[in-house]
Amino acid sequence: MFLTGLAALAVVPTLPTAARDLDGVALFPLVAGCFVAASLLGGVLGGHWADRAGPQRPLAAGTALAVVTLLVSGASTSIWQLAAGRFLDGLAGGMVAVTINTAIGRAYPDHLRSRALALMSACWIVPSLIGPPLAGLVTEWWTWRAVFFGLAALTVLPALIVVAVLRGPSWAAASQQPSGDRPSRPPRPPRPPRPPRPALMVATAVSLGAASAQYGVSGWDTRHLLFAAVGFVLMVVFASRLLPAGIWRAAQGLPATVLLCGMGSGVFFTLEAYVPLLLVTDRGAPPLVIGLAFTGAAVAWAASSWVQGRLLEHWPRHRLVVAGALVQAVAVAVAVAGTTPATPAYTAASAMVIAAIGMGMYAPSLTVLSLAHSPAGRQGYASSAMQTTQNLGQTAVLGVSSALFNACLGSGATDAVSYGAAFGLLLAPCILAALLAARARST
C-alpha cells in the first residue's frame, strides 16, 4: 500500500504537463478516465480471483503490473500511449485495493478490521508528504518522464520482494483462513452457494463504458456527446450485473453500503479533479501549490481515518458515514465560495482538505460495514462491488458535473459561474448519502 500510494500521489500532479508536452490537452479527461475505468475492471477481476484462489495471487500480480505501468507511461510518445499506461495502472490499482481488503476480511477478527484499514490509510502519510511536491519540482526543473522512471527504479526491487513473499506457501495457507476466526470459536455454518462469476465481457463492457463516458465529457460536440451517451448506456445496462441486487433502491445492508460508497467517492473525485483545474486556469496557481493541496488532502484523509479507527471505534459505523457526508457537504460549500473573486485565491484548495477529512471517516466505515454484510467466504465479492461502485460513482458524478460545466461555458457564463455550478451540483449526493446511511446499519 505504501508503494501504491507513493506512485499514485506522485504521478497525478505531472499528468497535465505530460498531456501538454504530448499535444493531448484536449484528451486529458481520457487520461484521467482510463485509470478509473481500468480500476473498475481490476476490482472485478481481483475480487473474484481472490474468492477462487485466495488474495495472494491477484495481489502479487497487481504489484508487479504497477511497476510495468510506470515504464509504459514514462516512455510515452503520444497521448494515447500515456492513456494506455494509465489504463494498466488502474487495472493494477483495482486489483491491489480489492485484494488487500479481502485479505483483511479473512485474516483479522471483526474488532480489529477498522484498525487494519486505518493502518492502510496511514501508509499514505509519507507518500503524501513527499510525493506531490517532489514530483512538481522534478517536473518543473527537469521533465515529467523522470518522475515515472524514477518511481519505477525505486519500486522494482521492493515489488519483487513482495511478490516473492506473497507466493510463499506459509502466506498462502494463512490467507485461506476465513475471516480471522480463532480455533476456539464454534465452526461457521456451511457457506451459501456462490453466485456465478460475472463474465469477462460484462466487466469489460462496464470498463469501456466508463472510459467512453470520460472521453465524451472532454468535448461539447456531436461526436463527444455520442461517446458519452454510449458510455452511460453501457454502464447502466451492464453495471447491475456486477453489483448486489437492490442497489438502485438502496436496499438494507450490502446494497445500500455499496451505493453510499459510489456517492462519496464521486463527490471527492470530482472536487479533486476540478479544484486544481480552477486554481490553474482561473487563479494562476503554480504547480507546487497544486502538489501541496494533494499533500494536505492525503494527510487529512489518513489522520481522519486514524481517528475513526482509534478514538471513534465504538461509534456505530453508519453514524460515522453521516458525519463524513456532512463534512463533504461543507467542503462543497467552501469550493463554491472559492470560485468568487472576493475570496482569497486559494480558498478552494482547502475544500480538498475538508473533503478528505470527510472521506477518512466515510470510506473505512463503509468498508467495515460491507465486510460485516458480506456472506461467509464472499469478502472478495463485497470488496469487488465496493470498488466497482466507487469507480462508477466517480465516472457518473464527474461526468454530470463536467456536462453542466461545459453547458454553462457554452451558454456564455463566466468561468466562476461555471465552476460554481459544477461544484454546487455535488451537494445533492452529499445530502442523499446522509439520509440513506441508516440503511447500511450493521445489526
Tab-separated table of C-alpha atoms in Angstrom:
chain	number	residue	atom	x	y	z
A	1	MET	CA	0.000	0.000	0.000
A	2	PHE	CA	2.917	2.335	0.691
A	3	LEU	CA	4.309	1.739	-2.814
A	4	THR	CA	0.869	2.213	-4.342
A	5	GLY	CA	0.370	5.485	-2.514
A	6	LEU	CA	3.783	6.832	-3.493
A	7	ALA	CA	3.251	6.123	-7.176
A	8	ALA	CA	-0.350	7.353	-7.229
A	9	LEU	CA	0.268	10.636	-5.426
A	10	ALA	CA	3.480	11.495	-7.262
A	11	VAL	CA	2.159	10.786	-10.753
A	12	VAL	CA	-1.137	12.667	-10.703
A	13	PRO	CA	0.289	16.226	-10.477
A	14	THR	CA	2.528	15.532	-13.507
A	15	LEU	CA	-0.250	14.439	-15.865
A	16	PRO	CA	-1.329	17.918	-17.063
A	17	THR	CA	2.247	18.748	-18.044
A	18	ALA	CA	2.646	15.388	-19.782
A	19	ALA	CA	-0.563	15.922	-21.746
A	20	ARG	CA	0.618	19.362	-22.823
A	21	ASP	CA	4.025	18.087	-23.994
A	22	LEU	CA	2.340	15.270	-25.938
A	23	ASP	CA	-0.087	17.703	-27.630
A	24	GLY	CA	-3.024	15.991	-25.975
A	25	VAL	CA	-4.547	18.558	-23.634
A	26	ALA	CA	-7.957	18.061	-25.253
A	27	LEU	CA	-7.801	14.367	-24.349
A	28	PHE	CA	-6.753	14.911	-20.749
A	29	PRO	CA	-10.139	13.710	-19.417
A	30	LEU	CA	-9.477	10.422	-21.221
A	31	VAL	CA	-6.108	10.036	-19.460
A	32	ALA	CA	-7.775	10.507	-16.086
A	33	GLY	CA	-10.767	8.384	-17.090
A	34	CYS	CA	-8.675	5.421	-18.254
A	35	PHE	CA	-7.339	4.961	-14.742
A	36	VAL	CA	-10.828	4.987	-13.230
A	37	ALA	CA	-12.284	2.694	-15.895
A	38	ALA	CA	-9.487	0.154	-15.561
A	39	SER	CA	-9.719	0.255	-11.764
A	40	LEU	CA	-13.288	-0.909	-12.156
A	41	LEU	CA	-12.213	-3.877	-14.277
A	42	GLY	CA	-9.276	-4.642	-11.995
A	43	GLY	CA	-11.537	-4.615	-8.944
A	44	VAL	CA	-13.958	-7.099	-10.501
A	45	LEU	CA	-11.243	-9.472	-11.687
A	46	GLY	CA	-9.233	-9.177	-8.473
A	47	GLY	CA	-12.238	-9.808	-6.238
A	48	HIS	CA	-13.360	-12.968	-7.997
A	49	TRP	CA	-9.780	-14.202	-8.339
A	50	ALA	CA	-9.340	-13.713	-4.583
A	51	ASP	CA	-12.519	-15.677	-3.827
A	52	ARG	CA	-11.391	-18.570	-6.006
A	53	ALA	CA	-7.711	-18.841	-5.090
A	54	GLY	CA	-7.107	-16.509	-2.141
A	55	PRO	CA	-5.903	-12.898	-2.255
A	56	GLN	CA	-2.162	-13.570	-2.549
A	57	ARG	CA	-2.064	-14.244	-6.314
A	58	PRO	CA	-4.025	-11.216	-7.541
A	59	LEU	CA	-2.161	-9.053	-5.044
A	60	ALA	CA	1.189	-10.274	-6.383
A	61	ALA	CA	0.066	-9.758	-9.988
A	62	GLY	CA	-1.177	-6.245	-9.262
A	63	THR	CA	2.050	-5.309	-7.512
A	64	ALA	CA	4.174	-6.467	-10.454
A	65	LEU	CA	1.920	-4.807	-13.026
A	66	ALA	CA	2.154	-1.490	-11.167
A	67	VAL	CA	5.877	-1.309	-11.984
A	68	VAL	CA	5.275	-2.070	-15.662
A	69	THR	CA	2.770	0.760	-15.941
A	70	LEU	CA	5.346	3.305	-14.799
A	71	LEU	CA	7.692	2.268	-17.607
A	72	VAL	CA	4.945	2.378	-20.224
A	73	SER	CA	3.795	5.836	-19.165
A	74	GLY	CA	7.295	7.246	-18.803
A	75	ALA	CA	8.220	6.169	-22.345
A	76	SER	CA	5.081	7.688	-23.882
A	77	THR	CA	5.478	9.242	-27.316
A	78	SER	CA	1.787	10.095	-27.694
A	79	ILE	CA	-1.191	10.893	-25.518
A	80	TRP	CA	-2.670	7.518	-26.449
A	81	GLN	CA	0.333	5.648	-25.025
A	82	LEU	CA	0.050	7.692	-21.846
A	83	ALA	CA	-3.623	6.741	-21.673
A	84	ALA	CA	-2.682	3.076	-22.158
A	85	GLY	CA	-0.187	3.331	-19.309
A	86	ARG	CA	-2.811	4.871	-17.071
A	87	PHE	CA	-5.216	2.088	-18.039
A	88	LEU	CA	-2.721	-0.557	-16.929
A	89	ASP	CA	-2.070	1.408	-13.755
A	90	GLY	CA	-5.786	1.450	-12.989
A	91	LEU	CA	-6.019	-2.283	-13.622
A	92	ALA	CA	-3.184	-2.919	-11.170
A	93	GLY	CA	-4.552	-0.468	-8.603
A	94	GLY	CA	-8.019	-2.013	-8.689
A	95	MET	CA	-6.626	-5.493	-8.104
A	96	VAL	CA	-4.407	-4.353	-5.235
A	97	ALA	CA	-7.144	-2.380	-3.448
A	98	VAL	CA	-9.706	-5.178	-3.581
A	99	THR	CA	-7.335	-7.971	-2.594
A	100	ILE	CA	-5.943	-6.019	0.356
A	101	ASN	CA	-9.477	-5.523	1.697
A	102	THR	CA	-10.179	-9.205	1.087
A	103	ALA	CA	-7.039	-10.225	2.981
A	104	ILE	CA	-8.037	-8.013	5.914
A	105	GLY	CA	-11.507	-9.549	5.905
A	106	ARG	CA	-10.048	-13.062	6.078
A	107	ALA	CA	-7.114	-12.529	8.420
A	108	TYR	CA	-8.467	-10.130	11.071
A	109	PRO	CA	-11.304	-10.572	13.576
A	110	ASP	CA	-14.173	-8.108	13.499
A	111	HIS	CA	-12.905	-5.826	16.258
A	112	LEU	CA	-9.524	-5.277	14.551
A	113	ARG	CA	-10.674	-4.654	10.975
A	114	SER	CA	-11.192	-0.915	11.405
A	115	ARG	CA	-7.676	-0.588	12.847
A	116	ALA	CA	-6.174	-2.575	9.995
A	117	LEU	CA	-7.962	-0.374	7.459
A	118	ALA	CA	-6.728	2.721	9.298
A	119	LEU	CA	-3.183	1.340	9.045
A	120	MET	CA	-3.637	1.033	5.289
A	121	SER	CA	-4.655	4.688	5.164
A	122	ALA	CA	-1.653	5.617	7.332
A	123	CYS	CA	0.633	4.110	4.695
A	124	TRP	CA	-0.245	7.144	2.550
A	125	ILE	CA	1.110	9.699	5.022
A	126	VAL	CA	4.774	9.729	3.973
A	127	PRO	CA	3.970	9.477	0.232
A	128	SER	CA	1.501	12.347	0.620
A	129	LEU	CA	4.146	14.497	2.303
A	130	ILE	CA	6.912	13.971	-0.233
A	131	GLY	CA	5.249	12.655	-3.396
A	132	PRO	CA	3.286	15.540	-4.957
A	133	PRO	CA	5.650	18.415	-4.052
A	134	LEU	CA	8.729	16.474	-5.143
A	135	ALA	CA	7.067	15.417	-8.380
A	136	GLY	CA	6.093	19.018	-9.047
A	137	LEU	CA	9.665	20.188	-8.542
A	138	VAL	CA	11.106	17.418	-10.742
A	139	THR	CA	8.600	18.228	-13.480
A	140	GLU	CA	9.325	21.950	-13.295
A	141	TRP	CA	13.113	21.664	-13.115
A	142	TRP	CA	13.665	18.605	-15.319
A	143	THR	CA	10.999	16.506	-17.043
A	144	TRP	CA	7.806	14.662	-16.166
A	145	ARG	CA	9.317	11.436	-17.578
A	146	ALA	CA	11.866	11.415	-14.752
A	147	VAL	CA	9.004	11.053	-12.267
A	148	PHE	CA	7.733	7.851	-13.905
A	149	PHE	CA	11.165	6.293	-14.463
A	150	GLY	CA	12.373	7.293	-11.014
A	151	LEU	CA	9.362	5.682	-9.362
A	152	ALA	CA	9.887	2.510	-11.410
A	153	ALA	CA	13.528	2.282	-10.320
A	154	LEU	CA	12.570	2.959	-6.712
A	155	THR	CA	9.816	0.363	-6.505
A	156	VAL	CA	11.007	-2.518	-8.685
A	157	LEU	CA	13.114	-4.261	-6.010
A	158	PRO	CA	10.555	-3.920	-3.171
A	159	ALA	CA	7.845	-5.073	-5.566
A	160	LEU	CA	9.820	-8.206	-6.438
A	161	ILE	CA	10.296	-8.935	-2.734
A	162	VAL	CA	6.580	-8.503	-2.071
A	163	VAL	CA	5.724	-10.842	-4.958
A	164	ALA	CA	8.155	-13.463	-3.636
A	165	VAL	CA	6.654	-13.273	-0.132
A	166	LEU	CA	3.086	-13.499	-1.420
A	167	ARG	CA	3.931	-16.579	-3.458
A	168	GLY	CA	5.320	-18.326	-0.381
A	169	PRO	CA	3.393	-21.363	0.962
A	170	SER	CA	3.048	-20.058	4.522
A	171	TRP	CA	1.379	-16.794	3.470
A	172	ALA	CA	-0.853	-18.656	1.026
A	173	ALA	CA	-2.036	-21.040	3.749
A	174	ALA	CA	-2.685	-18.235	6.203
A	175	SER	CA	-4.666	-16.201	3.675
A	176	GLN	CA	-7.088	-19.072	3.140
A	177	GLN	CA	-8.342	-18.967	6.745
A	178	PRO	CA	-11.800	-17.409	6.767
A	179	SER	CA	-12.312	-14.042	8.439
A	180	GLY	CA	-9.593	-14.405	11.097
A	181	ASP	CA	-11.592	-16.913	13.174
A	182	ARG	CA	-9.897	-18.363	16.205
A	183	PRO	CA	-9.726	-22.142	16.612
A	184	SER	CA	-11.718	-21.963	19.877
A	185	ARG	CA	-14.752	-20.492	18.171
A	186	PRO	CA	-17.547	-22.781	17.012
A	187	PRO	CA	-17.429	-23.622	13.303
A	188	ARG	CA	-19.309	-21.404	10.902
A	189	PRO	CA	-22.393	-22.711	9.126
A	190	PRO	CA	-21.897	-24.107	5.642
A	191	ARG	CA	-21.116	-21.500	3.037
A	192	PRO	CA	-24.002	-20.493	0.795
A	193	PRO	CA	-23.707	-21.297	-2.896
A	194	ARG	CA	-21.587	-18.765	-4.688
A	195	PRO	CA	-23.312	-16.745	-7.362
A	196	PRO	CA	-21.999	-17.273	-10.874
A	197	ARG	CA	-18.906	-15.301	-11.694
A	198	PRO	CA	-19.668	-12.337	-13.956
A	199	ALA	CA	-18.464	-12.918	-17.486
A	200	LEU	CA	-15.363	-11.072	-18.548
A	201	MET	CA	-17.468	-9.444	-21.246
A	202	VAL	CA	-19.646	-7.778	-18.609
A	203	ALA	CA	-16.733	-6.283	-16.684
A	204	THR	CA	-15.057	-5.225	-19.923
A	205	ALA	CA	-18.258	-3.582	-21.178
A	206	VAL	CA	-18.607	-1.555	-17.979
A	207	SER	CA	-14.940	-0.555	-18.097
A	208	LEU	CA	-15.196	0.514	-21.745
A	209	GLY	CA	-18.394	2.376	-20.956
A	210	ALA	CA	-16.666	4.332	-18.201
A	211	ALA	CA	-13.740	5.198	-20.494
A	212	SER	CA	-16.095	6.200	-23.308
A	213	ALA	CA	-18.060	8.448	-20.966
A	214	GLN	CA	-14.881	10.151	-19.786
A	215	TYR	CA	-13.830	10.755	-23.383
A	216	GLY	CA	-17.291	12.081	-24.169
A	217	VAL	CA	-17.169	14.764	-21.485
A	218	SER	CA	-13.845	16.087	-22.832
A	219	GLY	CA	-15.680	17.984	-25.578
A	220	TRP	CA	-19.010	19.535	-26.412
A	221	ASP	CA	-19.785	18.453	-29.971
A	222	THR	CA	-21.813	15.692	-31.609
A	223	ARG	CA	-19.018	13.121	-31.574
A	224	HIS	CA	-18.246	13.606	-27.900
A	225	LEU	CA	-21.911	13.557	-26.956
A	226	LEU	CA	-22.295	10.271	-28.843
A	227	PHE	CA	-19.399	8.699	-26.946
A	228	ALA	CA	-20.811	9.970	-23.654
A	229	ALA	CA	-24.246	8.553	-24.430
A	230	VAL	CA	-22.850	5.166	-25.464
A	231	GLY	CA	-20.687	5.061	-22.335
A	232	PHE	CA	-23.524	5.769	-19.950
A	233	VAL	CA	-25.780	3.255	-21.712
A	234	LEU	CA	-23.149	0.531	-21.350
A	235	MET	CA	-22.731	1.304	-17.665
A	236	VAL	CA	-26.468	1.315	-16.988
A	237	VAL	CA	-27.062	-1.942	-18.879
A	238	PHE	CA	-24.134	-3.959	-17.537
A	239	ALA	CA	-23.214	-2.436	-14.156
A	240	SER	CA	-26.167	-4.003	-12.331
A	241	ARG	CA	-24.744	-7.469	-13.100
A	242	LEU	CA	-21.652	-6.639	-11.052
A	243	LEU	CA	-23.466	-5.116	-8.084
A	244	PRO	CA	-25.702	-6.524	-5.317
A	245	ALA	CA	-29.391	-6.814	-6.083
A	246	GLY	CA	-31.398	-3.885	-4.770
A	247	ILE	CA	-28.594	-1.340	-5.024
A	248	TRP	CA	-30.602	1.196	-7.038
A	249	ARG	CA	-33.301	1.316	-4.349
A	250	ALA	CA	-30.705	1.364	-1.545
A	251	ALA	CA	-31.920	-1.910	-0.014
A	252	GLN	CA	-30.902	-2.534	3.588
A	253	GLY	CA	-27.439	-3.995	4.128
A	254	LEU	CA	-24.805	-4.523	1.465
A	255	PRO	CA	-26.725	-2.845	-1.421
A	256	ALA	CA	-27.085	0.439	0.491
A	257	THR	CA	-23.469	0.245	1.670
A	258	VAL	CA	-22.201	-0.211	-1.866
A	259	LEU	CA	-24.365	2.643	-3.192
A	260	LEU	CA	-23.093	5.007	-0.489
A	261	CYS	CA	-19.519	4.194	-1.481
A	262	GLY	CA	-20.193	5.384	-5.020
A	263	MET	CA	-21.767	8.643	-3.854
A	264	GLY	CA	-18.965	9.673	-1.527
A	265	SER	CA	-16.221	8.662	-3.913
A	266	GLY	CA	-17.866	10.555	-6.771
A	267	VAL	CA	-18.034	13.772	-4.759
A	268	PHE	CA	-14.416	13.584	-3.614
A	269	PHE	CA	-13.040	12.630	-7.036
A	270	THR	CA	-14.890	15.491	-8.746
A	271	LEU	CA	-13.535	18.003	-6.252
A	272	GLU	CA	-10.062	16.524	-6.724
A	273	ALA	CA	-10.373	16.981	-10.494
A	274	TYR	CA	-11.932	20.436	-10.693
A	275	VAL	CA	-10.333	22.295	-7.780
A	276	PRO	CA	-6.798	22.033	-9.277
A	277	LEU	CA	-8.233	22.981	-12.678
A	278	LEU	CA	-9.825	26.062	-11.106
A	279	LEU	CA	-6.565	27.030	-9.415
A	280	VAL	CA	-4.567	26.671	-12.644
A	281	THR	CA	-6.936	28.211	-15.173
A	282	ASP	CA	-8.729	30.862	-13.123
A	283	ARG	CA	-6.360	31.698	-10.265
A	284	GLY	CA	-2.910	31.114	-11.810
A	285	ALA	CA	-1.617	28.891	-9.016
A	286	PRO	CA	1.866	27.344	-9.598
A	287	PRO	CA	2.263	23.540	-9.898
A	288	LEU	CA	3.917	23.319	-6.476
A	289	VAL	CA	0.768	24.686	-4.829
A	290	ILE	CA	-1.302	22.028	-6.579
A	291	GLY	CA	1.045	19.368	-5.217
A	292	LEU	CA	0.752	20.792	-1.714
A	293	ALA	CA	-3.044	20.705	-1.980
A	294	PHE	CA	-2.877	16.990	-2.804
A	295	THR	CA	-0.472	16.517	0.101
A	296	GLY	CA	-2.782	18.252	2.537
A	297	ALA	CA	-5.742	16.180	1.372
A	298	ALA	CA	-3.876	12.893	1.738
A	299	VAL	CA	-2.646	13.754	5.234
A	300	ALA	CA	-6.134	14.857	6.277
A	301	TRP	CA	-7.628	11.594	4.977
A	302	ALA	CA	-5.073	9.484	6.860
A	303	ALA	CA	-5.482	11.476	10.081
A	304	SER	CA	-9.266	11.280	9.939
A	305	SER	CA	-9.085	7.558	9.234
A	306	TRP	CA	-6.811	7.093	12.241
A	307	VAL	CA	-9.265	8.967	14.463
A	308	GLN	CA	-12.218	6.838	13.366
A	309	GLY	CA	-10.216	3.646	13.824
A	310	ARG	CA	-8.774	4.512	17.247
A	311	LEU	CA	-10.831	7.154	19.019
A	312	LEU	CA	-14.239	6.501	17.453
A	313	GLU	CA	-14.012	2.739	17.013
A	314	HIS	CA	-17.018	2.160	19.294
A	315	TRP	CA	-19.286	4.553	17.411
A	316	PRO	CA	-21.913	2.978	15.160
A	317	ARG	CA	-20.423	2.903	11.686
A	318	HIS	CA	-23.492	4.320	9.957
A	319	ARG	CA	-23.275	7.437	12.134
A	320	LEU	CA	-19.700	7.990	11.018
A	321	VAL	CA	-20.964	7.737	7.450
A	322	VAL	CA	-23.468	10.520	8.186
A	323	ALA	CA	-20.718	12.649	9.717
A	324	GLY	CA	-18.450	12.079	6.724
A	325	ALA	CA	-21.185	13.009	4.248
A	326	LEU	CA	-21.948	16.237	6.123
A	327	VAL	CA	-18.252	17.178	6.203
A	328	GLN	CA	-18.146	16.623	2.453
A	329	ALA	CA	-21.119	18.972	2.091
A	330	VAL	CA	-19.130	21.632	3.950
A	331	ALA	CA	-16.234	21.048	1.542
A	332	VAL	CA	-18.552	21.565	-1.416
A	333	ALA	CA	-19.774	24.846	0.063
A	334	VAL	CA	-16.177	26.011	0.533
A	335	ALA	CA	-15.367	25.093	-3.067
A	336	VAL	CA	-18.350	27.119	-4.302
A	337	ALA	CA	-17.214	30.067	-2.198
A	338	GLY	CA	-13.712	29.700	-3.629
A	339	THR	CA	-14.966	30.421	-7.149
A	340	THR	CA	-15.929	34.006	-6.308
A	341	PRO	CA	-13.356	36.761	-6.917
A	342	ALA	CA	-13.989	38.191	-3.426
A	343	THR	CA	-12.377	35.180	-1.736
A	344	PRO	CA	-8.609	34.569	-1.434
A	345	ALA	CA	-7.064	32.822	-4.410
A	346	TYR	CA	-6.533	29.501	-2.664
A	347	THR	CA	-9.786	29.234	-0.738
A	348	ALA	CA	-10.944	26.427	-3.000
A	349	ALA	CA	-7.783	24.424	-2.232
A	350	SER	CA	-8.957	23.998	1.355
A	351	ALA	CA	-12.055	22.252	0.015
A	352	MET	CA	-9.876	19.280	-0.953
A	353	VAL	CA	-8.554	19.019	2.600
A	354	ILE	CA	-12.014	19.290	4.179
A	355	ALA	CA	-13.435	16.693	1.786
A	356	ALA	CA	-10.551	14.370	2.668
A	357	ILE	CA	-11.435	14.649	6.361
A	358	GLY	CA	-14.936	13.511	5.497
A	359	MET	CA	-13.656	10.621	3.393
A	360	GLY	CA	-11.374	9.489	6.214
A	361	MET	CA	-14.488	8.812	8.293
A	362	TYR	CA	-16.710	7.787	5.404
A	363	ALA	CA	-14.664	5.261	3.422
A	364	PRO	CA	-13.259	2.992	6.201
A	365	SER	CA	-16.658	2.872	7.904
A	366	LEU	CA	-18.325	1.726	4.700
A	367	THR	CA	-15.615	-0.893	4.155
A	368	VAL	CA	-16.190	-2.291	7.659
A	369	LEU	CA	-19.944	-2.338	7.022
A	370	SER	CA	-19.500	-4.090	3.681
A	371	LEU	CA	-17.396	-6.830	5.291
A	372	ALA	CA	-19.988	-7.216	8.045
A	373	HIS	CA	-22.781	-7.589	5.484
A	374	SER	CA	-20.904	-9.987	3.164
A	375	PRO	CA	-21.677	-13.733	3.346
A	376	ALA	CA	-19.030	-16.056	4.772
A	377	GLY	CA	-16.219	-16.598	2.297
A	378	ARG	CA	-17.541	-13.861	-0.005
A	379	GLN	CA	-15.475	-10.909	1.203
A	380	GLY	CA	-13.878	-10.740	-2.245
A	381	TYR	CA	-17.276	-10.219	-3.841
A	382	ALA	CA	-18.156	-7.456	-1.368
A	383	SER	CA	-14.804	-5.717	-1.883
A	384	SER	CA	-15.188	-6.012	-5.649
A	385	ALA	CA	-18.676	-4.487	-5.507
A	386	MET	CA	-17.356	-1.596	-3.421
A	387	GLN	CA	-14.537	-0.989	-5.904
A	388	THR	CA	-16.943	-1.178	-8.838
A	389	THR	CA	-19.431	1.306	-7.443
A	390	GLN	CA	-16.601	3.570	-6.329
A	391	ASN	CA	-15.375	3.837	-9.909
A	392	LEU	CA	-18.881	4.091	-11.319
A	393	GLY	CA	-19.636	6.877	-8.865
A	394	GLN	CA	-16.502	8.735	-9.886
A	395	THR	CA	-17.391	8.409	-13.556
A	396	ALA	CA	-21.057	9.329	-13.168
A	397	VAL	CA	-20.663	12.281	-10.788
A	398	LEU	CA	-17.677	13.697	-12.668
A	399	GLY	CA	-19.479	13.208	-15.976
A	400	VAL	CA	-22.635	15.026	-14.884
A	401	SER	CA	-20.620	17.845	-13.314
A	402	SER	CA	-18.485	18.136	-16.460
A	403	ALA	CA	-21.572	18.264	-18.656
A	404	LEU	CA	-23.026	21.058	-16.510
A	405	PHE	CA	-19.703	22.901	-16.533
A	406	ASN	CA	-19.411	22.748	-20.327
A	407	ALA	CA	-23.068	23.701	-20.755
A	408	CYS	CA	-22.538	26.820	-18.652
A	409	LEU	CA	-19.458	27.772	-20.633
A	410	GLY	CA	-21.302	27.166	-23.883
A	411	SER	CA	-24.117	29.473	-22.812
A	412	GLY	CA	-21.692	32.324	-22.226
A	413	ALA	CA	-21.398	32.089	-18.444
A	414	THR	CA	-18.196	33.166	-16.761
A	415	ASP	CA	-15.638	30.677	-15.520
A	416	ALA	CA	-16.576	31.427	-11.911
A	417	VAL	CA	-20.255	30.707	-12.565
A	418	SER	CA	-19.425	27.508	-14.464
A	419	TYR	CA	-17.174	26.199	-11.703
A	420	GLY	CA	-19.735	27.199	-9.074
A	421	ALA	CA	-22.461	25.252	-10.880
A	422	ALA	CA	-20.258	22.158	-11.204
A	423	PHE	CA	-19.381	22.294	-7.501
A	424	GLY	CA	-22.895	23.123	-6.330
A	425	LEU	CA	-24.267	20.015	-8.024
A	426	LEU	CA	-22.219	17.915	-5.578
A	427	LEU	CA	-24.413	18.908	-2.659
A	428	ALA	CA	-27.117	16.516	-3.879
A	429	PRO	CA	-25.157	13.243	-3.377
A	430	CYS	CA	-23.805	14.516	-0.032
A	431	ILE	CA	-27.280	15.132	1.366
A	432	LEU	CA	-28.660	11.919	-0.106
A	433	ALA	CA	-25.816	9.894	1.448
A	434	ALA	CA	-26.523	11.378	4.880
A	435	LEU	CA	-30.187	10.427	4.551
A	436	LEU	CA	-29.515	6.865	3.376
A	437	ALA	CA	-26.739	6.000	5.833
A	438	ALA	CA	-29.141	4.271	8.262
A	439	ARG	CA	-29.861	1.641	5.588
A	440	ALA	CA	-26.235	0.485	5.855
A	441	ARG	CA	-26.529	-0.121	9.601
A	442	SER	CA	-24.926	-3.311	10.861
A	443	THR	CA	-27.028	-5.357	13.276
